[in-house]
Protein backbone atom coordinates (compact mmCIF):
# COMPACT_ATOMS: atom_id res chain seq x y z
CA UNK A 1 0.00 0.00 0.00
CA UNK A 2 2.87 2.39 0.77
CA UNK A 3 4.27 1.79 -2.72
CA UNK A 4 0.85 2.49 -4.23
CA UNK A 5 0.60 5.72 -2.23
CA UNK A 6 3.98 6.87 -3.46
CA UNK A 7 3.06 5.95 -7.02
CA UNK A 8 -0.13 8.03 -6.87
CA UNK A 9 1.63 11.05 -5.36
CA UNK A 10 4.20 10.99 -8.16
CA UNK A 11 1.46 11.38 -10.78
CA UNK A 12 0.64 15.00 -11.78
CA UNK A 13 -3.04 14.10 -12.12
CA UNK A 14 -3.20 13.21 -8.41
CA UNK A 15 -1.72 16.55 -7.37
CA UNK A 16 -4.03 18.41 -9.74
CA UNK A 17 -7.04 16.58 -8.27
CA UNK A 18 -6.07 17.58 -4.72
CA UNK A 19 -5.49 21.20 -5.77
CA UNK A 20 -8.87 21.30 -7.53
CA UNK A 21 -10.58 19.96 -4.40
CA UNK A 22 -8.88 22.66 -2.33
CA UNK A 23 -9.67 25.44 -4.80
CA UNK A 24 -13.39 24.60 -4.81
CA UNK A 25 -13.41 25.21 -1.03
CA UNK A 26 -11.42 28.43 -1.29
CA UNK A 27 -13.31 29.91 -4.25
CA UNK A 28 -16.83 29.08 -3.07
CA UNK A 29 -16.13 30.22 0.50
CA UNK A 30 -14.74 33.60 -0.56
CA UNK A 31 -17.38 34.37 -3.20
CA UNK A 32 -20.45 33.19 -1.28
CA UNK A 33 -19.43 34.79 2.01
CA UNK A 34 -18.75 38.13 0.33
CA UNK A 35 -21.57 37.92 -2.23
CA UNK A 36 -24.36 37.26 0.27
CA UNK A 37 -23.00 39.53 2.99
CA UNK A 38 -25.53 42.15 4.09
CA UNK A 39 -28.47 40.67 2.16
CA UNK A 40 -30.96 41.32 4.97
CA UNK A 41 -29.74 44.90 5.35
CA UNK A 42 -30.11 45.54 1.61
CA UNK A 43 -33.89 45.04 1.49
CA UNK A 44 -34.18 48.83 1.23
CA UNK A 45 -33.05 48.40 -2.39
CA UNK A 46 -36.30 46.63 -3.25
CA UNK A 47 -38.90 48.84 -4.94
CA UNK A 48 -42.61 49.26 -4.22
CA UNK A 49 -44.87 51.35 -6.45
CA UNK A 50 -47.74 53.16 -4.70
CA UNK A 51 -50.70 54.02 -6.92
CA UNK A 52 -53.14 56.29 -5.12
CA UNK A 53 -56.56 56.78 -6.73
CA UNK A 54 -58.26 58.25 -3.64
CA UNK A 55 -58.05 62.00 -3.03
CA UNK A 56 -59.21 61.78 0.57
CA UNK A 57 -57.62 59.63 3.27
CA UNK A 58 -55.78 57.63 0.61
CA UNK A 59 -53.61 60.58 -0.37
CA UNK A 60 -52.42 61.12 3.18
CA UNK A 61 -51.83 57.40 3.74
CA UNK A 62 -49.80 57.15 0.53
CA UNK A 63 -47.59 60.04 1.60
CA UNK A 64 -47.03 58.52 5.03
CA UNK A 65 -46.15 55.10 3.58
CA UNK A 66 -43.78 56.60 1.02
CA UNK A 67 -41.98 58.45 3.80
CA UNK A 68 -41.90 55.70 6.42
CA UNK A 69 -41.37 52.35 4.67
CA UNK A 70 -37.73 51.14 4.47
CA UNK A 71 -37.91 50.49 0.71
CA UNK A 72 -37.43 52.40 -2.51
CA UNK A 73 -40.91 53.87 -2.83
CA UNK A 74 -42.13 55.03 -6.25
CA UNK A 75 -45.17 57.32 -6.53
CA UNK A 76 -46.88 59.23 -9.32
CA UNK A 77 -47.39 56.24 -11.63
CA UNK A 78 -50.67 55.11 -13.12
CA UNK A 79 -51.86 51.60 -12.33
CA UNK A 80 -51.06 50.46 -15.87
CA UNK A 81 -47.53 51.90 -15.69
CA UNK A 82 -46.94 50.33 -12.29
CA UNK A 83 -48.08 46.90 -13.45
CA UNK A 84 -45.84 47.21 -16.51
CA UNK A 85 -42.86 47.91 -14.24
CA UNK A 86 -43.87 44.94 -12.10
CA UNK A 87 -43.95 42.68 -15.17
CA UNK A 88 -40.45 43.86 -16.14
CA UNK A 89 -39.26 43.27 -12.54
CA UNK A 90 -38.38 46.94 -12.12
CA UNK A 91 -40.52 47.00 -8.97
CA UNK A 92 -41.25 44.11 -6.64
CA UNK A 93 -44.80 45.04 -5.59
CA UNK A 94 -47.61 47.42 -6.55
CA UNK A 95 -49.75 48.91 -3.75
CA UNK A 96 -53.02 50.38 -5.02
CA UNK A 97 -55.23 52.62 -2.92
CA UNK A 98 -58.59 52.43 -4.78
CA UNK A 99 -60.71 55.51 -5.53
CA UNK A 100 -63.43 54.51 -3.02
CA UNK A 101 -61.02 53.94 -0.11
CA UNK A 102 -62.25 56.97 1.92
CA UNK A 103 -65.86 56.14 1.20
CA UNK A 104 -65.43 52.59 2.47
CA UNK A 105 -63.75 53.89 5.63
CA UNK A 106 -66.77 56.06 6.39
CA UNK A 107 -69.35 53.34 5.68
CA UNK A 108 -70.48 51.33 8.67
CA UNK A 109 -70.08 47.57 8.39
CA UNK A 110 -67.59 47.81 5.50
CA UNK A 111 -63.84 47.35 5.30
CA UNK A 112 -61.67 49.56 3.15
CA UNK A 113 -59.42 47.64 0.78
CA UNK A 114 -55.73 47.99 -0.04
CA UNK A 115 -54.81 46.08 -3.19
CA UNK A 116 -51.41 44.47 -3.60
CA UNK A 117 -49.98 42.88 -6.73
CA UNK A 118 -46.86 40.69 -6.61
CA UNK A 119 -45.09 39.08 -9.58
CA UNK A 120 -44.20 35.48 -8.74
CA UNK A 121 -41.86 35.23 -11.75
CA UNK A 122 -39.00 36.22 -9.47
CA UNK A 123 -36.66 34.58 -6.96
CA UNK A 124 -38.79 33.03 -4.22
CA UNK A 125 -37.44 35.49 -1.65
CA UNK A 126 -39.30 38.35 -3.39
CA UNK A 127 -42.73 36.81 -2.80
CA UNK A 128 -41.95 36.00 0.83
CA UNK A 129 -40.62 39.48 1.64
CA UNK A 130 -43.41 41.33 -0.17
CA UNK A 131 -46.16 39.26 1.43
CA UNK A 132 -44.74 40.07 4.83
CA UNK A 133 -44.53 43.77 3.95
CA UNK A 134 -48.13 43.78 2.68
CA UNK A 135 -49.37 42.25 5.93
CA UNK A 136 -47.48 44.84 7.97
CA UNK A 137 -48.76 47.74 5.89
CA UNK A 138 -52.36 46.53 6.13
CA UNK A 139 -52.14 46.06 9.89
CA UNK A 140 -50.52 49.45 10.45
CA UNK A 141 -52.89 51.40 8.20
CA UNK A 142 -55.90 49.51 9.56
CA UNK A 143 -55.02 50.27 13.14
CA UNK A 144 -54.29 53.90 12.38
CA UNK A 145 -57.48 54.74 10.48
CA UNK A 146 -59.68 52.71 12.81
CA UNK A 147 -58.42 54.46 15.93
CA UNK A 148 -58.62 57.91 14.32
CA UNK A 149 -62.11 57.35 12.96
CA UNK A 150 -63.49 55.87 16.17
CA UNK A 151 -62.00 58.62 18.32
CA UNK A 152 -63.58 61.29 16.11
CA UNK A 153 -67.02 59.68 16.37
CA UNK A 154 -66.84 59.27 20.14
CA UNK A 155 -65.67 62.83 20.68
CA UNK A 156 -68.62 64.07 18.65
CA UNK A 157 -70.82 62.11 21.07
CA UNK A 158 -69.21 64.07 23.95
CA UNK A 159 -67.31 61.07 25.29
CA UNK A 160 -64.23 62.23 27.29
CA UNK A 161 -61.01 62.16 25.19
CA UNK A 162 -59.20 59.60 27.38
CA UNK A 163 -62.21 57.28 27.40
CA UNK A 164 -62.70 57.72 23.64
CA UNK A 165 -59.11 56.75 22.96
CA UNK A 166 -59.42 53.60 25.11
CA UNK A 167 -62.60 52.50 23.36
CA UNK A 168 -61.09 53.18 19.94
CA UNK A 169 -58.12 50.89 20.65
CA UNK A 170 -60.45 47.92 20.92
CA UNK A 171 -62.32 48.38 17.65
CA UNK A 172 -61.79 45.87 14.84
CA UNK A 173 -59.59 47.05 11.96
CA UNK A 174 -61.35 48.71 9.05
CA UNK A 175 -58.72 47.85 6.38
CA UNK A 176 -58.48 44.62 4.44
CA UNK A 177 -55.72 43.34 2.11
CA UNK A 178 -56.59 42.16 -1.39
CA UNK A 179 -53.56 40.19 -2.65
CA UNK A 180 -53.11 39.36 -6.34
CA UNK A 181 -50.25 37.31 -7.81
CA UNK A 182 -49.25 37.56 -11.44
CA UNK A 183 -47.36 34.82 -13.31
CA UNK A 184 -48.01 32.23 -10.57
CA UNK A 185 -45.40 29.55 -9.94
CA UNK A 186 -46.78 26.09 -9.26
CA UNK A 187 -44.76 24.69 -6.37
CA UNK A 188 -41.20 24.72 -5.11
CA UNK A 189 -40.06 22.29 -7.81
CA UNK A 190 -40.93 24.80 -10.54
CA UNK A 191 -39.48 27.69 -8.55
CA UNK A 192 -36.09 25.96 -8.52
CA UNK A 193 -36.06 25.09 -12.25
CA UNK A 194 -34.17 28.21 -13.48
CA UNK A 195 -31.35 27.68 -10.98
CA UNK A 196 -31.23 23.94 -11.73
CA UNK A 197 -31.10 24.45 -15.50
CA UNK A 198 -28.35 27.05 -15.28
CA UNK A 199 -26.32 25.04 -12.78
CA UNK A 200 -26.63 21.78 -14.72
CA UNK A 201 -25.84 23.51 -18.02
CA UNK A 202 -22.74 25.37 -16.86
CA UNK A 203 -21.28 22.48 -14.87
CA UNK A 204 -21.91 20.19 -17.82
CA UNK A 205 -20.32 22.67 -20.23
CA UNK A 206 -17.34 23.08 -17.90
CA UNK A 207 -16.71 19.32 -17.59
CA UNK A 208 -17.28 18.82 -21.32
CA UNK A 209 -14.75 21.56 -22.10
CA UNK A 210 -12.16 19.94 -19.83
CA UNK A 211 -12.55 16.60 -21.59
CA UNK A 212 -12.45 18.29 -24.99
CA UNK A 213 -9.18 19.96 -24.06
CA UNK A 214 -7.65 16.67 -22.98
CA UNK A 215 -8.90 15.00 -26.17
CA UNK A 216 -7.44 17.83 -28.27
CA UNK A 217 -4.04 17.39 -26.63
CA UNK A 218 -4.04 13.66 -27.30
CA UNK A 219 -5.09 13.88 -30.96
CA UNK A 220 -1.61 15.13 -31.83
CA UNK A 221 -0.24 17.09 -34.78
CA UNK A 222 -1.66 14.80 -37.43
CA UNK A 223 -4.73 17.09 -37.70
CA UNK A 224 -4.40 20.86 -38.12
CA UNK A 225 -5.41 23.22 -35.32
CA UNK A 226 -8.16 24.74 -37.49
CA UNK A 227 -9.66 21.34 -38.22
CA UNK A 228 -9.71 20.60 -34.50
CA UNK A 229 -11.35 23.95 -33.78
CA UNK A 230 -13.96 23.44 -36.49
CA UNK A 231 -14.77 19.96 -35.17
CA UNK A 232 -15.26 21.37 -31.67
CA UNK A 233 -17.69 23.97 -33.00
CA UNK A 234 -19.73 21.32 -34.83
CA UNK A 235 -19.83 19.05 -31.77
CA UNK A 236 -20.78 21.98 -29.51
CA UNK A 237 -23.70 23.07 -31.69
CA UNK A 238 -24.99 19.53 -32.20
CA UNK A 239 -24.67 18.69 -28.51
CA UNK A 240 -26.44 21.89 -27.42
CA UNK A 241 -29.45 21.17 -29.63
CA UNK A 242 -29.82 17.52 -28.60
CA UNK A 243 -28.99 17.89 -24.90
CA UNK A 244 -31.31 20.89 -24.46
CA UNK A 245 -34.13 18.97 -26.15
CA UNK A 246 -33.70 16.12 -23.69
CA UNK A 247 -33.45 18.50 -20.73
CA UNK A 248 -36.51 20.54 -21.70
CA UNK A 249 -38.50 17.37 -22.39
CA UNK A 250 -37.67 15.95 -18.96
CA UNK A 251 -38.77 19.15 -17.23
CA UNK A 252 -42.03 19.23 -19.21
CA UNK A 253 -42.67 15.55 -18.56
CA UNK A 254 -42.12 15.98 -14.83
CA UNK A 255 -44.68 18.75 -14.51
CA UNK A 256 -42.62 21.83 -15.31
CA UNK A 257 -44.30 25.05 -16.42
CA UNK A 258 -43.88 26.37 -19.96
CA UNK A 259 -45.73 29.68 -20.14
CA UNK A 260 -43.87 30.60 -23.31
CA UNK A 261 -44.36 27.23 -24.99
CA UNK A 262 -42.14 24.16 -25.13
CA UNK A 263 -40.38 25.10 -28.39
CA UNK A 264 -39.36 28.52 -27.02
CA UNK A 265 -37.96 27.00 -23.82
CA UNK A 266 -36.04 24.36 -25.79
CA UNK A 267 -34.50 26.83 -28.24
CA UNK A 268 -33.62 29.28 -25.47
CA UNK A 269 -31.96 26.53 -23.45
CA UNK A 270 -30.04 25.45 -26.56
CA UNK A 271 -28.78 29.04 -26.93
CA UNK A 272 -27.58 29.56 -23.37
CA UNK A 273 -26.14 26.03 -23.19
CA UNK A 274 -24.14 26.74 -26.36
CA UNK A 275 -23.05 30.07 -24.89
CA UNK A 276 -21.90 28.30 -21.72
CA UNK A 277 -19.93 25.81 -23.85
CA UNK A 278 -18.01 28.45 -25.80
CA UNK A 279 -17.61 30.62 -22.69
CA UNK A 280 -16.13 27.78 -20.62
CA UNK A 281 -13.97 26.43 -23.46
CA UNK A 282 -12.57 29.89 -24.16
CA UNK A 283 -10.58 29.81 -20.91
CA UNK A 284 -9.34 26.29 -21.64
CA UNK A 285 -8.23 27.23 -25.16
CA UNK A 286 -6.41 30.32 -23.88
CA UNK A 287 -4.88 28.90 -20.68
CA UNK A 288 -4.98 25.15 -21.20
CA UNK A 289 -6.11 23.00 -18.26
CA UNK A 290 -5.33 25.93 -15.93
CA UNK A 291 -8.49 27.49 -17.40
CA UNK A 292 -10.50 25.19 -15.13
CA UNK A 293 -9.63 27.50 -12.22
CA UNK A 294 -11.34 30.35 -14.08
CA UNK A 295 -14.37 28.17 -14.78
CA UNK A 296 -14.64 27.09 -11.16
CA UNK A 297 -14.57 30.73 -10.11
CA UNK A 298 -17.12 31.72 -12.74
CA UNK A 299 -19.44 28.90 -11.64
CA UNK A 300 -19.64 30.34 -8.14
CA UNK A 301 -19.81 33.95 -9.35
CA UNK A 302 -22.72 33.18 -11.64
CA UNK A 303 -24.71 31.32 -9.00
CA UNK A 304 -24.40 34.36 -6.73
CA UNK A 305 -24.90 37.17 -9.26
CA UNK A 306 -27.47 35.70 -11.67
CA UNK A 307 -30.55 36.22 -9.48
CA UNK A 308 -31.49 32.55 -9.52
CA UNK A 309 -31.32 32.21 -5.74
CA UNK A 310 -31.33 35.73 -4.29
CA UNK A 311 -32.72 38.87 -5.99
CA UNK A 312 -29.92 40.79 -7.70
CA UNK A 313 -31.24 44.00 -6.13
CA UNK A 314 -30.04 42.78 -2.72
CA UNK A 315 -26.45 42.17 -3.82
CA UNK A 316 -23.62 44.64 -3.47
CA UNK A 317 -22.85 46.95 -6.38
CA UNK A 318 -19.80 44.87 -7.31
CA UNK A 319 -21.75 41.64 -7.79
CA UNK A 320 -24.64 43.42 -9.51
CA UNK A 321 -22.25 45.02 -11.98
CA UNK A 322 -20.35 41.78 -12.54
CA UNK A 323 -23.58 39.96 -13.36
CA UNK A 324 -24.07 42.16 -16.43
CA UNK A 325 -21.06 40.49 -18.09
CA UNK A 326 -21.88 36.87 -17.24
CA UNK A 327 -24.23 34.71 -19.34
CA UNK A 328 -26.09 33.10 -16.41
CA UNK A 329 -27.77 36.43 -15.59
CA UNK A 330 -29.54 36.49 -18.96
CA UNK A 331 -30.21 32.74 -18.90
CA UNK A 332 -32.04 33.08 -15.56
CA UNK A 333 -33.98 36.17 -16.64
CA UNK A 334 -35.07 34.56 -19.91
CA UNK A 335 -36.01 31.30 -18.23
CA UNK A 336 -38.24 33.06 -15.71
CA UNK A 337 -40.02 34.85 -18.54
CA UNK A 338 -40.49 31.71 -20.63
CA UNK A 339 -41.31 29.30 -17.80
CA UNK A 340 -43.55 31.46 -15.58
CA UNK A 341 -44.48 34.46 -17.75
CA UNK A 342 -43.02 37.89 -18.33
CA UNK A 343 -41.82 40.27 -21.04
CA UNK A 344 -40.10 39.33 -24.29
CA UNK A 345 -36.75 37.52 -24.09
CA UNK A 346 -35.33 39.29 -27.14
CA UNK A 347 -32.89 41.38 -25.08
CA UNK A 348 -31.70 38.29 -23.20
CA UNK A 349 -31.21 36.43 -26.49
CA UNK A 350 -29.21 39.29 -28.01
CA UNK A 351 -26.94 39.58 -24.95
CA UNK A 352 -26.33 35.82 -24.88
CA UNK A 353 -25.45 35.93 -28.59
CA UNK A 354 -23.05 38.81 -27.89
CA UNK A 355 -21.28 36.82 -25.14
CA UNK A 356 -21.19 33.74 -27.38
CA UNK A 357 -19.69 35.77 -30.24
CA UNK A 358 -17.08 37.36 -27.97
CA UNK A 359 -16.09 33.95 -26.57
CA UNK A 360 -15.81 32.54 -30.08
CA UNK A 361 -13.69 35.48 -31.23
CA UNK A 362 -11.25 35.13 -28.32
CA UNK A 363 -11.01 31.38 -28.91
CA UNK A 364 -10.32 31.93 -32.62
CA UNK A 365 -7.65 34.51 -31.83
CA UNK A 366 -5.95 32.23 -29.29
CA UNK A 367 -6.02 29.33 -31.75
CA UNK A 368 -4.57 31.52 -34.50
CA UNK A 369 -1.73 32.76 -32.29
CA UNK A 370 -0.79 29.28 -31.12
CA UNK A 371 1.92 27.68 -33.20
CA UNK A 372 1.00 24.52 -35.02
CA UNK A 373 2.95 21.56 -33.67
CA UNK A 374 4.99 20.11 -36.47
CA UNK A 375 4.06 16.66 -37.61
CA UNK A 376 6.81 14.15 -36.96
CA UNK A 377 8.51 13.11 -40.18
CA UNK A 378 9.38 9.45 -40.54
CA UNK A 379 13.05 8.86 -41.38
CA UNK A 380 13.69 7.82 -44.94
CA UNK A 381 15.96 4.84 -45.41
CA UNK A 382 18.97 5.64 -47.56
CA UNK A 383 20.35 2.69 -49.51
CA UNK A 384 23.95 1.89 -48.75
CA UNK A 385 26.12 1.70 -51.82
Tab-separated table of C-alpha atoms in Angstrom, residues 13-15 33 35 41-42 77 88 94 130 154 158 168 175 194 304 320 327-328 335 339 352 364 375 380:
chain	number	residue	atom	x	y	z
A	13	UNK	CA	-3.041	14.101	-12.115
A	14	UNK	CA	-3.200	13.211	-8.412
A	15	UNK	CA	-1.718	16.547	-7.368
A	33	UNK	CA	-19.426	34.786	2.006
A	35	UNK	CA	-21.569	37.924	-2.230
A	41	UNK	CA	-29.739	44.903	5.349
A	42	UNK	CA	-30.111	45.538	1.614
A	77	UNK	CA	-47.392	56.241	-11.628
A	88	UNK	CA	-40.449	43.864	-16.137
A	94	UNK	CA	-47.609	47.417	-6.546
A	130	UNK	CA	-43.410	41.333	-0.167
A	154	UNK	CA	-66.835	59.269	20.143
A	158	UNK	CA	-69.211	64.070	23.950
A	168	UNK	CA	-61.086	53.182	19.944
A	175	UNK	CA	-58.721	47.849	6.384
A	194	UNK	CA	-34.169	28.211	-13.478
A	304	UNK	CA	-24.399	34.364	-6.731
A	320	UNK	CA	-24.644	43.417	-9.508
A	327	UNK	CA	-24.233	34.709	-19.336
A	328	UNK	CA	-26.087	33.097	-16.415
A	335	UNK	CA	-36.007	31.296	-18.234
A	339	UNK	CA	-41.312	29.302	-17.796
A	352	UNK	CA	-26.334	35.820	-24.882
A	364	UNK	CA	-10.324	31.930	-32.623
A	375	UNK	CA	4.060	16.660	-37.610
A	380	UNK	CA	13.690	7.816	-44.941
